JSON list of C-alpha atoms and ligand atoms in Angstrom, two decimals:
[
{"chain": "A", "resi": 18, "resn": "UNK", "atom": "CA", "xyz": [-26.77, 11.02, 11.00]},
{"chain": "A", "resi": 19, "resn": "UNK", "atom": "CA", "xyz": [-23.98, 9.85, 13.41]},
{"chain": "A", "resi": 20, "resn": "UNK", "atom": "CA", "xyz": [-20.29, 10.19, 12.55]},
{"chain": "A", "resi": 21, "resn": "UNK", "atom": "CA", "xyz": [-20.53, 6.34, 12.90]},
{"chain": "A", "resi": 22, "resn": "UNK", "atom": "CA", "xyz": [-23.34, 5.74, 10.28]},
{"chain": "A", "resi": 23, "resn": "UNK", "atom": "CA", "xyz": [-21.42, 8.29, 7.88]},
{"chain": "A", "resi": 24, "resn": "UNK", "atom": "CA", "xyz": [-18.02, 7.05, 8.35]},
{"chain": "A", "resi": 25, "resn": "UNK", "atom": "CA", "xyz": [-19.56, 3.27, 8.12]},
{"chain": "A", "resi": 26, "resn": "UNK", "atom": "CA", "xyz": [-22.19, 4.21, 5.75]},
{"chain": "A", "resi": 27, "resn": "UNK", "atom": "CA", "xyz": [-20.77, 6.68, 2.92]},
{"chain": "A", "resi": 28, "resn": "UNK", "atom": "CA", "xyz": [-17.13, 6.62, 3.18]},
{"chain": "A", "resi": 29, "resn": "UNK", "atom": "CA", "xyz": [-17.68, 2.73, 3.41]},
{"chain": "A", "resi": 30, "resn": "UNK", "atom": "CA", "xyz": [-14.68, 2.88, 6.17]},
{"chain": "A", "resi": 31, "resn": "UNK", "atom": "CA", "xyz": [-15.74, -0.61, 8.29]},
{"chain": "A", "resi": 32, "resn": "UNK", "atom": "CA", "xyz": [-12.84, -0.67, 10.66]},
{"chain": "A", "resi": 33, "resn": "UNK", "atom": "CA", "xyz": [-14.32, 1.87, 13.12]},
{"chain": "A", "resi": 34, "resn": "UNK", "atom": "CA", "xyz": [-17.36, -0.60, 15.17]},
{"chain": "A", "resi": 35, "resn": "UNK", "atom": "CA", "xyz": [-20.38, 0.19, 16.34]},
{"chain": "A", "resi": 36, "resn": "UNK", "atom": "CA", "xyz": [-20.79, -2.10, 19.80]},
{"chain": "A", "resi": 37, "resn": "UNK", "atom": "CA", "xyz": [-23.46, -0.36, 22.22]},
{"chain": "A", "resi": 38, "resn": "UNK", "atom": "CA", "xyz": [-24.44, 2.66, 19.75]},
{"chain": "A", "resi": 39, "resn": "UNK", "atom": "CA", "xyz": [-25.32, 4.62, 23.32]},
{"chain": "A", "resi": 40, "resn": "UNK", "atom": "CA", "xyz": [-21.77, 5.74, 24.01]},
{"chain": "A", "resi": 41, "resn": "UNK", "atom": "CA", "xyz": [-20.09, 3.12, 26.69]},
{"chain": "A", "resi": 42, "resn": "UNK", "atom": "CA", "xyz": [-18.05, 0.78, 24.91]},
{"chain": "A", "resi": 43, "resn": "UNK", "atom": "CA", "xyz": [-15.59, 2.55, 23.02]},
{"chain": "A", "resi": 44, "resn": "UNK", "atom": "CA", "xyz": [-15.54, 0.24, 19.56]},
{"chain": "A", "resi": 45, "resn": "UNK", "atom": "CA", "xyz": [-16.68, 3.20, 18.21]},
{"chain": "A", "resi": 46, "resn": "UNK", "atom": "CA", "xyz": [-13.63, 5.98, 18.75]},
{"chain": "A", "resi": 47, "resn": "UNK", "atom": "CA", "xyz": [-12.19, 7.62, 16.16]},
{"chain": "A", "resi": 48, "resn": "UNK", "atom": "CA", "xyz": [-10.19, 10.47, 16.41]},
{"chain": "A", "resi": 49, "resn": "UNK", "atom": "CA", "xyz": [-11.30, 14.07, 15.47]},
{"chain": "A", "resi": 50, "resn": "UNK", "atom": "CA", "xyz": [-8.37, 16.48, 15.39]},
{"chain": "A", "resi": 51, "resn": "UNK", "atom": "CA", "xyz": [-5.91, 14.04, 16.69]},
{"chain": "A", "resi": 52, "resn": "UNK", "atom": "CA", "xyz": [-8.35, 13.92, 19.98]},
{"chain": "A", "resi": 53, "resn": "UNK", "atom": "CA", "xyz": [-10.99, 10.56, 20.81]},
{"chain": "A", "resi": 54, "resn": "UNK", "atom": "CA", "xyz": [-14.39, 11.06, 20.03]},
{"chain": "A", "resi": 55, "resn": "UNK", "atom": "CA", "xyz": [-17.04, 8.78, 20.10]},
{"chain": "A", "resi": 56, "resn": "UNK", "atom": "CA", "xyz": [-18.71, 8.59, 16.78]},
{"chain": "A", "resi": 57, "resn": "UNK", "atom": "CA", "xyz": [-21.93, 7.39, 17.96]},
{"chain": "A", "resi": 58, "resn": "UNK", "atom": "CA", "xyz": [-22.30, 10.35, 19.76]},
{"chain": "A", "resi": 59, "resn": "UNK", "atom": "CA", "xyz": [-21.27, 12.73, 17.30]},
{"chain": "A", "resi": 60, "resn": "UNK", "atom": "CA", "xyz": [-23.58, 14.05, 14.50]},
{"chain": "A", "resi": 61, "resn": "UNK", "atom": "CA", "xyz": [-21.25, 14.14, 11.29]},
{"chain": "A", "resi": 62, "resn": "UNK", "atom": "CA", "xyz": [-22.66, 17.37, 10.75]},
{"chain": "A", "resi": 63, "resn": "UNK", "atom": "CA", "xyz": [-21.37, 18.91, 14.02]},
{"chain": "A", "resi": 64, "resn": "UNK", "atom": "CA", "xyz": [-17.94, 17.32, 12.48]},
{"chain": "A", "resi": 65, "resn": "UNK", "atom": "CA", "xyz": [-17.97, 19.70, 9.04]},
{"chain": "A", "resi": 66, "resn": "UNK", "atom": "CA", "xyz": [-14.35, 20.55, 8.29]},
{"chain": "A", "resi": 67, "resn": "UNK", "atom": "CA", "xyz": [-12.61, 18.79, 10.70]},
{"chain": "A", "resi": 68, "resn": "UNK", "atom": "CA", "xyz": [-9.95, 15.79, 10.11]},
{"chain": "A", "resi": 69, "resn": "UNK", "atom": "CA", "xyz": [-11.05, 12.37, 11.10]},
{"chain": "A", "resi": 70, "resn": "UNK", "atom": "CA", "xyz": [-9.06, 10.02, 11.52]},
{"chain": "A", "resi": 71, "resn": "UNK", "atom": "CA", "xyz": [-10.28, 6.52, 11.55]},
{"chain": "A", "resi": 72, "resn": "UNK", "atom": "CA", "xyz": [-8.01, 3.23, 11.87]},
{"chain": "A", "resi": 73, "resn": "UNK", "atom": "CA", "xyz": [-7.52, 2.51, 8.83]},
{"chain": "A", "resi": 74, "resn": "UNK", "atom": "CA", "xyz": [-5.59, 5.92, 8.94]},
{"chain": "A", "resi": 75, "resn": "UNK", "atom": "CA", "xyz": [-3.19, 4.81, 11.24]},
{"chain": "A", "resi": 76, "resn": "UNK", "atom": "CA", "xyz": [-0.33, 2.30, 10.43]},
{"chain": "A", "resi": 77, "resn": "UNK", "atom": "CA", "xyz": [-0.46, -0.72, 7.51]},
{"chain": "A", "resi": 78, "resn": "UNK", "atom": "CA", "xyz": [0.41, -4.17, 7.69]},
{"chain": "A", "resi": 79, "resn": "UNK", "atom": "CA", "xyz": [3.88, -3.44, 6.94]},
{"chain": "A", "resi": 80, "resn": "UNK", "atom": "CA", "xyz": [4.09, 0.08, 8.35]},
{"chain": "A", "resi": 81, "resn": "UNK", "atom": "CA", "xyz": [2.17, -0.57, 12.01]},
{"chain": "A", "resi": 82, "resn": "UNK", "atom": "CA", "xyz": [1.86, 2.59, 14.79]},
{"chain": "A", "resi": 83, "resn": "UNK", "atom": "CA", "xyz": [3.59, 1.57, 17.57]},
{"chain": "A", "resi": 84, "resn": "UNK", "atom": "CA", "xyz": [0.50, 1.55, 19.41]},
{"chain": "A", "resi": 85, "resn": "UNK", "atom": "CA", "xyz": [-0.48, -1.28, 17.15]},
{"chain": "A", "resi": 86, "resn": "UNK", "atom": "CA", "xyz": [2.89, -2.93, 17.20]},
{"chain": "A", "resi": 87, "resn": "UNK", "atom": "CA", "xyz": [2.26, -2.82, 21.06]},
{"chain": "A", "resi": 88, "resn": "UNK", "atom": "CA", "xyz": [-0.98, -4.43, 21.02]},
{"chain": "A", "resi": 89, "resn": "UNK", "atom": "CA", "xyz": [0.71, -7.30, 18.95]},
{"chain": "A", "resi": 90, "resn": "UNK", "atom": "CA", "xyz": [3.28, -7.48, 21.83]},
{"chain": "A", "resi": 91, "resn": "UNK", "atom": "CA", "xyz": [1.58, -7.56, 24.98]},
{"chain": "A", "resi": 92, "resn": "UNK", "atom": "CA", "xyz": [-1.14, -9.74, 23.09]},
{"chain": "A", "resi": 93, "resn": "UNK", "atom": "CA", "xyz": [-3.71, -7.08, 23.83]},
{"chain": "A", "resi": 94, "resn": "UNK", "atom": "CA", "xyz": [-6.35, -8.39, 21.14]},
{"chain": "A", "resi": 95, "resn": "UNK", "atom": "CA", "xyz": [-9.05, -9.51, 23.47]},
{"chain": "A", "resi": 96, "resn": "UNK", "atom": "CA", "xyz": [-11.23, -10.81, 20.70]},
{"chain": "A", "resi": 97, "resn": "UNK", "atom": "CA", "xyz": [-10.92, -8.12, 18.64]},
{"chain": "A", "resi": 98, "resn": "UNK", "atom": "CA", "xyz": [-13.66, -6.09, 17.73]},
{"chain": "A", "resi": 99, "resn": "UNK", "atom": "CA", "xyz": [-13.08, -3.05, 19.68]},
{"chain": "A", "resi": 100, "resn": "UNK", "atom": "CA", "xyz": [-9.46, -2.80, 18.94]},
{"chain": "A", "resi": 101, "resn": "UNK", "atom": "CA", "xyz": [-9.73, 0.16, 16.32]},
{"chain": "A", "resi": 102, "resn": "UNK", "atom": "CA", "xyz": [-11.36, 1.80, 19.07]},
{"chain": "A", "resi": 103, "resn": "UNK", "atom": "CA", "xyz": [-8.84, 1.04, 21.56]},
{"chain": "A", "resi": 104, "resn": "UNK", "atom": "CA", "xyz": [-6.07, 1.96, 19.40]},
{"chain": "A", "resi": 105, "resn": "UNK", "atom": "CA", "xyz": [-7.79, 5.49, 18.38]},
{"chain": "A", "resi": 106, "resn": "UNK", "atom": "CA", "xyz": [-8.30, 5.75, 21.86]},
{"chain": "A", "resi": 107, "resn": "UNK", "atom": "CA", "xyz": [-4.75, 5.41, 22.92]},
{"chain": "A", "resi": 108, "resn": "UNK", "atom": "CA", "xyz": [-3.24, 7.44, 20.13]},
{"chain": "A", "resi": 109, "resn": "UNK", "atom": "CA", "xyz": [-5.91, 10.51, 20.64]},
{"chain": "A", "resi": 110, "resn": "UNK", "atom": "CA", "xyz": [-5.12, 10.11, 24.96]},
{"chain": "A", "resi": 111, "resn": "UNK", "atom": "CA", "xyz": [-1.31, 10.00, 24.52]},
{"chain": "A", "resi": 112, "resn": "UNK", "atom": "CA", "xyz": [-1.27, 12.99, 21.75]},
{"chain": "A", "resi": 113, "resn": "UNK", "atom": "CA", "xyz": [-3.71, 14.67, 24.60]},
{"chain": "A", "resi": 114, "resn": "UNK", "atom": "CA", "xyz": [-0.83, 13.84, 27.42]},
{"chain": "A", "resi": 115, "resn": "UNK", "atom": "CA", "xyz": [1.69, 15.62, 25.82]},
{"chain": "A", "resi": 116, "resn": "UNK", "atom": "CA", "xyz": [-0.28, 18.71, 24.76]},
{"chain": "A", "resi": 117, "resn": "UNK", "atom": "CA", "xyz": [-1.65, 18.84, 28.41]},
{"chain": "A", "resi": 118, "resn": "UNK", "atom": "CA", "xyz": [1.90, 18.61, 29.40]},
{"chain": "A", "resi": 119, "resn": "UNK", "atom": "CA", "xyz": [1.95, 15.10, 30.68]},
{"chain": "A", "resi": 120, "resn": "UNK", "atom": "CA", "xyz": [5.51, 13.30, 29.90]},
{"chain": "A", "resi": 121, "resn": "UNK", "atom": "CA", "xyz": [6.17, 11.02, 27.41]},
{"chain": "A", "resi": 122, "resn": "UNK", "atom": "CA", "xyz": [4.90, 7.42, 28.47]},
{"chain": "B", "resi": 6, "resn": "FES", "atom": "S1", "xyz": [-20.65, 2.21, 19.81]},
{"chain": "B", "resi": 6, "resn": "FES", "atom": "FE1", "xyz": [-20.31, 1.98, 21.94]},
{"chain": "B", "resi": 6, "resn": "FES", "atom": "S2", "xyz": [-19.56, 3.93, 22.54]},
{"chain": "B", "resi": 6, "resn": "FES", "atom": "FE2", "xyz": [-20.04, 4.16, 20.45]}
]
């Protein structure tokens, strides 16, 4: 079973979208150990111990990530279903900046 299907499926998290299932669109990132992964590509199995974070991890409705708050800002919605992916994807690639050295953007 995918890390999708499971984190869709069982843990009845719907925030994280499956678009292509095949791996290029992004809807489906989450973030494994604070880096991007693409769920539909990972078996859950493979994913055994590890800490996922999906978006409905990061942020509330009163307590946003400024990722999010950004988004809000720069009206970078698009029409909306691949924005938990985008946002995972932005937190896991600036966390992955800074530990790869990169400054602070
Ligand atoms: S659903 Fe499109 S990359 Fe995973």
């Amino acid at each position: 079973m995918s890390l999708l299907d499971a984190i869709r499926e069982y843990a009845n998290l719907t925030g994280t979208k499956k678009g292509c299932d095949h791996g290029q669109c992004g809807a489906c990132t989450v973030l494994c150990d604070g880096e991007r992964m693409l769920s539909c590509l990972t078996l859950a199995v493979m994913k055994d111990g590890s800490e996922i974070t999906t978006i409905e991890g990061i942020g509330t409705s009163g307590d946003m990530h400024p990722s999010q708050k950004a988004f809000i800002e720069y009206d970078a919605f698009q029409y909306g279903y691949c924005t938990p992916g985008q946002i995972c994807s932005v937190i896991g690639m600036l966390g992955e900046g800074n530990r790869n050295g990169a400054r602070n953007l």
